[in-house]
Amino acid sequence: CSAIDACGSNNGGCSSKAECRRTTPGNRACVCSAGHTGDGIVCLEINPCLVNNGGCDRNAECTQTGPNQAVCNCLKGYSGDGKTCTYISLCSQNNGGCSEFAICNDTELTDRTCTCKPNYIGDGFKCRGNIFQELLRNSNTSRFYFHLEALSIRDISGPGPFTLFVPHTDVLNSDPRVKDWTAKGVMAQVLRYHMVACASLLYKDLTAVTNITSLQGDLIHISYSQNSLVLNNKAEIVLSDTVGTNGVIHVINQILVP
């Protein structure tokens, strides 16, 4: 007589995912393969993601790749190896794309808000201070700023409001009269003739005005023709409506002379 091999046919009736092991003659035991669970007759794949997120970070996605095998991938807005995921702050790099004069606040995983700092105005992506500060930040008006600084003229750094007509930097650099006015000590009067106090007049406001009084004391005549605003029948406004916290700047193509 010979012993009957209970595993000899059809894997002994065990699951295809199980190992049939002979025990005593005519008997066998079914043992589920690694990565599977069950009674040996029925064996199911173990999904590690179902328990404790598969050992992944709570801010990671667990994806089953095989029997009792999985990979961990950090969710959008987080970085790491999946086992440990760290929040990526949008504001941590380049101030989140906000202005250097703005405060960046993370709001959601893929979003943030930009808010101009106190004493600045704007949408958070562009923030402007007072018009005295803004003169320096713009190459078209920076030369006017340096003339004000040289003569310690700080009128327009106050609360305002002010309207400023600034000769373009190229005009101030090339007009030979500037040196003469400086030598004669009248440059401060010329500069103040380009400033108007107690009003922040935008381009559209100026179209309805004919005369305004400068800080120097003399009137500035305004005319509107051929879709252009002209001051004293000579200087044309070429750039307009740079708004600061205490007024507005307009760039003109000639120097106004009182």
XYZ file of N, CA, C and O in Angstrom, residues 25-133:
436
model
N -0.853 10.731 6.046
C -1.346 10.090 4.818
C -2.817 10.412 4.561
O -3.674 10.235 5.418
N -3.064 10.983 3.373
C -4.421 11.319 2.976
C -4.911 12.652 3.498
O -6.039 13.050 3.211
N -4.066 13.358 4.253
C -4.475 14.661 4.804
C -3.490 15.763 4.394
O -2.333 15.494 4.064
N -3.982 16.971 4.447
C -3.123 18.117 4.067
C -3.592 19.364 4.804
O -4.674 19.414 5.381
N -2.739 20.398 4.774
C -3.102 21.711 5.333
C -2.886 22.760 4.247
O -1.926 22.684 3.469
N -3.790 23.699 4.174
C -3.692 24.777 3.182
C -3.235 26.051 3.898
O -3.894 26.518 4.833
N -2.118 26.602 3.445
C -1.553 27.803 4.075
C -1.446 28.916 3.022
O -0.781 28.738 1.994
N -2.154 30.012 3.287
C -2.135 31.136 2.332
C -0.708 31.637 2.113
O 0.108 31.697 3.041
N -0.417 32.006 0.866
C 0.907 32.518 0.513
C 1.148 33.876 1.172
O 0.214 34.547 1.630
N 2.410 34.282 1.191
C 2.770 35.572 1.778
C 2.006 36.691 1.086
O 1.855 36.720 -0.138
N 1.529 37.608 1.881
C 0.775 38.724 1.339
C -0.700 38.453 1.195
O -1.448 39.297 0.709
N -1.123 37.266 1.628
C -2.527 36.886 1.539
C -3.020 36.438 2.917
O -2.239 36.086 3.794
N -4.311 36.464 3.072
C -4.908 36.028 4.332
C -6.162 35.206 4.045
O -6.825 35.405 3.022
N -6.467 34.264 4.930
C -7.647 33.422 4.761
C -7.427 32.047 5.383
O -6.449 31.823 6.114
N -8.340 31.117 5.088
C -8.250 29.777 5.686
C -7.495 28.801 4.812
O -7.395 27.615 5.107
N -6.944 29.269 3.715
C -6.199 28.405 2.813
C -7.053 27.917 1.665
O -6.543 27.697 0.571
N -8.316 27.743 1.931
C -9.238 27.377 0.864
C -9.607 28.630 0.073
O -9.662 28.636 -1.144
N -9.817 29.689 0.827
C -10.039 31.005 0.230
C -8.945 31.929 0.756
O -8.800 32.094 1.969
N -8.166 32.509 -0.139
C -7.078 33.433 0.250
C -7.262 34.767 -0.482
O -7.426 34.791 -1.705
N -7.253 35.844 0.266
C -7.426 37.186 -0.292
C -6.156 38.004 -0.106
O -5.444 37.849 0.889
N -5.883 38.861 -1.088
C -4.724 39.744 -0.965
C -4.893 40.673 0.237
O -5.989 41.179 0.493
N -3.818 40.884 0.952
C -3.825 41.840 2.059
C -3.578 43.235 1.480
O -2.595 43.462 0.777
N -4.503 44.170 1.763
C -4.332 45.563 1.339
C -3.858 46.359 2.547
O -4.652 46.699 3.421
N -2.553 46.684 2.605
C -2.021 47.372 3.790
C -2.593 48.774 3.969
O -2.536 49.341 5.058
N -3.153 49.343 2.887
C -3.679 50.710 2.968
C -4.939 50.796 3.828
O -5.347 51.894 4.228
N -5.548 49.641 4.094
C -6.793 49.643 4.858
C -6.570 49.825 6.346
O -7.507 50.106 7.096
N -5.338 49.637 6.797
C -5.019 49.760 8.210
C -3.987 50.870 8.400
O -2.882 50.809 7.828
N -4.353 51.890 9.165
C -3.420 52.981 9.512
C -2.804 53.617 8.270
O -1.639 54.011 8.269
N -3.618 53.727 7.195
C -3.169 54.343 5.937
C -1.876 53.725 5.430
O -1.055 54.389 4.791
N -1.693 52.420 5.734
C -0.526 51.698 5.227
C 0.796 52.182 5.781
O 1.854 51.932 5.202
N 0.734 52.896 6.906
C 1.974 53.434 7.480
C 2.412 54.725 6.827
O 3.478 55.273 7.155
N 1.575 55.243 5.907
C 1.902 56.512 5.251
C 1.529 57.678 6.172
O 0.742 57.526 7.103
N 2.104 58.843 5.868
C 1.751 60.062 6.589
C 0.270 60.362 6.368
O -0.305 59.998 5.330
N -0.339 61.048 7.303
C -1.767 61.361 7.163
C -2.015 62.335 6.017
O -3.146 62.475 5.539
N -0.959 63.007 5.554
C -1.077 63.894 4.401
C -0.486 63.249 3.154
O 0.078 63.914 2.294
N -0.600 61.915 3.094
C -0.115 61.158 1.951
C -1.202 60.205 1.479
O -2.120 59.858 2.223
N -1.094 59.777 0.230
C -2.018 58.791 -0.336
C -1.318 57.443 -0.377
O -0.188 57.325 -0.855
N -1.995 56.418 0.135
C -1.469 55.059 0.124
C -2.060 54.330 -1.084
O -3.273 54.303 -1.278
N -1.199 53.736 -1.907
C -1.648 53.022 -3.101
C -1.107 51.590 -3.068
O 0.106 51.373 -2.983
N -2.018 50.629 -3.112
C -1.600 49.220 -3.093
C -0.939 48.868 -4.418
O -1.438 49.183 -5.488
N 0.195 48.211 -4.341
C 0.925 47.819 -5.552
C 0.992 46.300 -5.718
O 1.361 45.807 -6.781
N 0.660 45.565 -4.679
C 0.702 44.107 -4.726
C 0.224 43.552 -3.408
O -0.224 44.297 -2.526
N 0.303 42.211 -3.250
C -0.127 41.604 -1.985
C 0.665 42.160 -0.799
O 1.888 42.014 -0.753
N -0.029 42.841 0.098
C 0.588 43.429 1.284
C 1.730 44.384 0.939
O 2.685 44.533 1.702
N 1.615 45.035 -0.225
C 2.629 45.994 -0.671
C 1.933 47.287 -1.083
O 0.845 47.273 -1.660
N 2.564 48.405 -0.780
C 1.969 49.703 -1.099
C 3.056 50.765 -1.196
O 4.179 50.575 -0.713
N 2.716 51.857 -1.850
C 3.618 53.016 -1.909
C 2.888 54.220 -1.321
O 1.653 54.300 -1.351
N 3.651 55.140 -0.772
C 3.092 56.349 -0.158
C 3.534 57.561 -0.952
O 4.734 57.731 -1.221
N 2.589 58.408 -1.338
C 2.886 59.630 -2.074
C 2.231 60.820 -1.380
O 1.027 60.807 -1.104
N 3.053 61.835 -1.089
C 2.526 63.022 -0.416
C 1.466 63.697 -1.277
O 1.564 63.743 -2.508
N 0.458 64.218 -0.624
C -0.618 64.917 -1.318
C -0.111 66.246 -1.876
O 0.948 66.746 -1.480
N -0.878 66.810 -2.808
C -0.528 68.103 -3.388
C -0.441 69.151 -2.286
O -1.304 69.226 -1.411
N 0.599 69.929 -2.332
C 0.810 70.941 -1.302
C 1.732 70.470 -0.194
O 2.007 71.218 0.742
N 2.209 69.222 -0.307
C 3.118 68.660 0.696
C 4.313 68.027 -0.017
O 4.227 67.631 -1.178
N 5.419 67.925 0.686
C 6.610 67.290 0.122
C 7.186 66.310 1.142
O 6.998 66.473 2.351
N 7.879 65.293 0.650
C 8.482 64.292 1.525
C 8.501 62.930 0.855
O 8.252 62.798 -0.347
N 8.823 61.911 1.649
C 8.931 60.561 1.095
C 7.639 59.763 1.195
O 7.589 58.590 0.828
N 6.596 60.372 1.652
C 5.320 59.676 1.787
C 5.103 59.156 3.197
O 3.971 59.129 3.691
N 6.190 58.748 3.821
C 6.088 58.331 5.225
C 6.020 59.568 6.128
O 5.366 59.568 7.161
N 6.735 60.604 5.676
C 6.694 61.899 6.355
C 6.466 62.973 5.301
O 7.229 63.066 4.333
N 5.428 63.756 5.447
C 5.091 64.804 4.479
C 5.021 66.151 5.191
O 4.385 66.279 6.242
N 5.669 67.137 4.594
C 5.739 68.478 5.175
C 5.001 69.467 4.289
O 5.138 69.445 3.061
N 4.217 70.326 4.924
C 3.433 71.325 4.190
C 4.348 72.293 3.452
O 5.328 72.788 4.002
N 4.041 72.537 2.196
C 4.803 73.490 1.388
C 4.110 74.850 1.472
O 2.994 75.022 0.983
N 4.748 75.820 2.100
C 4.170 77.158 2.218
C 4.436 77.945 0.941
O 5.584 78.131 0.536
N 3.367 78.399 0.282
C 3.528 79.214 -0.918
C 4.261 80.511 -0.595
O 4.951 81.073 -1.436
N 4.093 80.976 0.635
C 4.689 82.250 1.034
C 6.180 82.134 1.356
O 6.855 83.143 1.556
N 6.683 80.907 1.427
C 8.075 80.701 1.851
C 9.075 81.050 0.751
O 10.250 81.259 1.020
N 8.611 81.114 -0.496
C 9.505 81.430 -1.603
C 9.039 82.700 -2.305
O 7.874 82.808 -2.698
N 9.939 83.656 -2.421
C 9.669 84.901 -3.144
C 8.409 85.593 -2.639
O 7.664 86.203 -3.413
N 8.176 85.465 -1.329
C 7.008 86.090 -0.688
C 5.707 85.701 -1.383
O 4.741 86.474 -1.431
N 5.684 84.493 -1.951
C 4.467 83.984 -2.586
C 4.073 84.722 -3.844
O 2.938 84.602 -4.310
N 5.006 85.495 -4.418
C 4.663 86.291 -5.595
C 4.014 87.618 -5.246
O 3.643 88.392 -6.129
N 3.873 87.888 -3.950
C 3.299 89.168 -3.510
C 4.353 90.275 -3.648
O 5.544 90.003 -3.810
N 3.907 91.495 -3.552
C 4.821 92.631 -3.541
C 5.755 92.536 -2.343
O 5.422 91.944 -1.316
N 6.945 93.107 -2.483
C 7.869 93.132 -1.354
C 7.314 93.980 -0.207
O 7.765 93.870 0.930
N 6.305 94.799 -0.521
C 5.684 95.638 0.505
C 4.327 95.066 0.932
O 3.459 95.788 1.404
N 4.167 93.756 0.754
C 2.912 93.097 1.117
C 3.183 91.950 2.078
O 4.301 91.441 2.191
N 2.133 91.539 2.774
C 2.188 90.394 3.675
C 1.503 89.221 2.978
O 0.368 89.334 2.509
N 2.213 88.095 2.890
C 1.686 86.885 2.253
C 1.147 85.958 3.335
O 1.826 85.683 4.321
N -0.087 85.495 3.151
C -0.701 84.558 4.094
C -1.202 83.325 3.355
O -1.985 83.441 2.401
N -0.748 82.147 3.783
C -1.256 80.897 3.205
C -2.702 80.704 3.657
O -3.016 80.811 4.842
N -3.578 80.405 2.705
C -4.987 80.205 3.034
C -5.414 78.760 2.820
O -6.033 78.149 3.668
N -5.062 78.189 1.674
C -5.353 76.795 1.374
C -4.089 76.158 0.831
O -3.056 76.809 0.693
N -4.185 74.872 0.518
C -2.989 74.142 0.088
C -2.378 74.742 -1.171
O -1.179 74.688 -1.366
N -3.208 75.292 -2.042
C -2.681 75.808 -3.306
C -3.006 77.292 -3.485
O -3.048 77.777 -4.605
N -3.234 77.991 -2.387
C -3.599 79.390 -2.523
C -3.024 80.215 -1.378
O -2.604 79.675 -0.347
N -2.989 81.535 -1.590
C -2.521 82.455 -0.555
C -3.102 83.823 -0.858
O -3.625 84.086 -1.943
N -3.053 84.692 0.124
C -3.522 86.061 -0.074
C -2.345 87.016 0.084
O -1.398 86.745 0.829
N -2.407 88.117 -0.645
C -1.386 89.164 -0.572
C -2.065 90.452 -0.108
O -3.013 90.908 -0.751
N -1.583 91.005 0.986
C -2.164 92.224 1.537
C -1.067 93.258 1.751
O -0.052 92.968 2.409
N -1.263 94.434 1.181
C -0.255 95.492 1.339
C -0.051 95.821 2.816
O -1.000 95.843 3.600
N 1.199 96.082 3.162
C 1.539 96.434 4.537
C 0.927 97.788 4.900
O 0.535 98.553 4.010
N 0.856 98.090 6.205
C 0.368 99.417 6.616
C 1.176 100.522 5.938
O 2.379 100.385 5.711
N 0.502 101.593 5.589
C 1.094 102.749 4.900
C 1.403 102.469 3.430
O 2.159 103.218 2.799
N 0.837 101.387 2.893
C 0.952 101.092 1.464
C -0.443 100.799 0.929
O -1.320 100.337 1.668
N -0.635 101.047 -0.350
C -1.913 100.735 -0.982
C -1.660 99.919 -2.248
O -0.586 99.974 -2.832
N -2.668 99.155 -2.650
C -2.554 98.339 -3.845
C -3.293 97.028 -3.674
O -4.025 96.829 -2.704
N -3.097 96.117 -4.632
C -3.813 94.840 -4.612
C -3.020 93.723 -3.937
O -3.455 92.575 -3.908
N -1.873 94.050 -3.392
C -1.041 93.042 -2.737
C 0.065 92.534 -3.640
O 1.132 92.136 -3.168
N -0.186 92.562 -4.935
C 0.846 92.168 -5.890
C 1.668 93.398 -6.297
O 2.857 93.296 -6.579
N 0.997 94.539 -6.296
C 1.674 95.819 -6.467
C 1.225 96.714 -5.325
O 0.022 96.958 -5.165
N 2.169 97.165 -4.539
C 1.858 98.027 -3.393
C 2.680 99.306 -3.499
O 3.881 99.250 -3.776
N 2.026 100.415 -3.269
C 2.705 101.705 -3.374
C 2.642 102.463 -2.052
O 1.632 102.401 -1.348
N 3.732 103.179 -1.767
C 3.793 103.988 -0.556
C 3.380 105.416 -0.886
O 2.593 105.661 -1.799
N 3.937 106.381 -0.157
C 3.597 107.774 -0.469
C 4.322 108.198 -1.750
O 5.252 107.530 -2.213
N 3.878 109.278 -2.337
C 4.409 109.656 -3.648
C 5.889 110.029 -3.591
O 6.597 109.910 -4.589
N 6.363 110.460 -2.432
C 7.796 110.757 -2.286
C 8.608 109.470 -2.467
O 9.639 109.456 -3.149
N 8.131 108.380 -1.878
C 8.793 107.079 -2.024
C 8.689 106.571 -3.457
O 9.644 106.013 -4.008
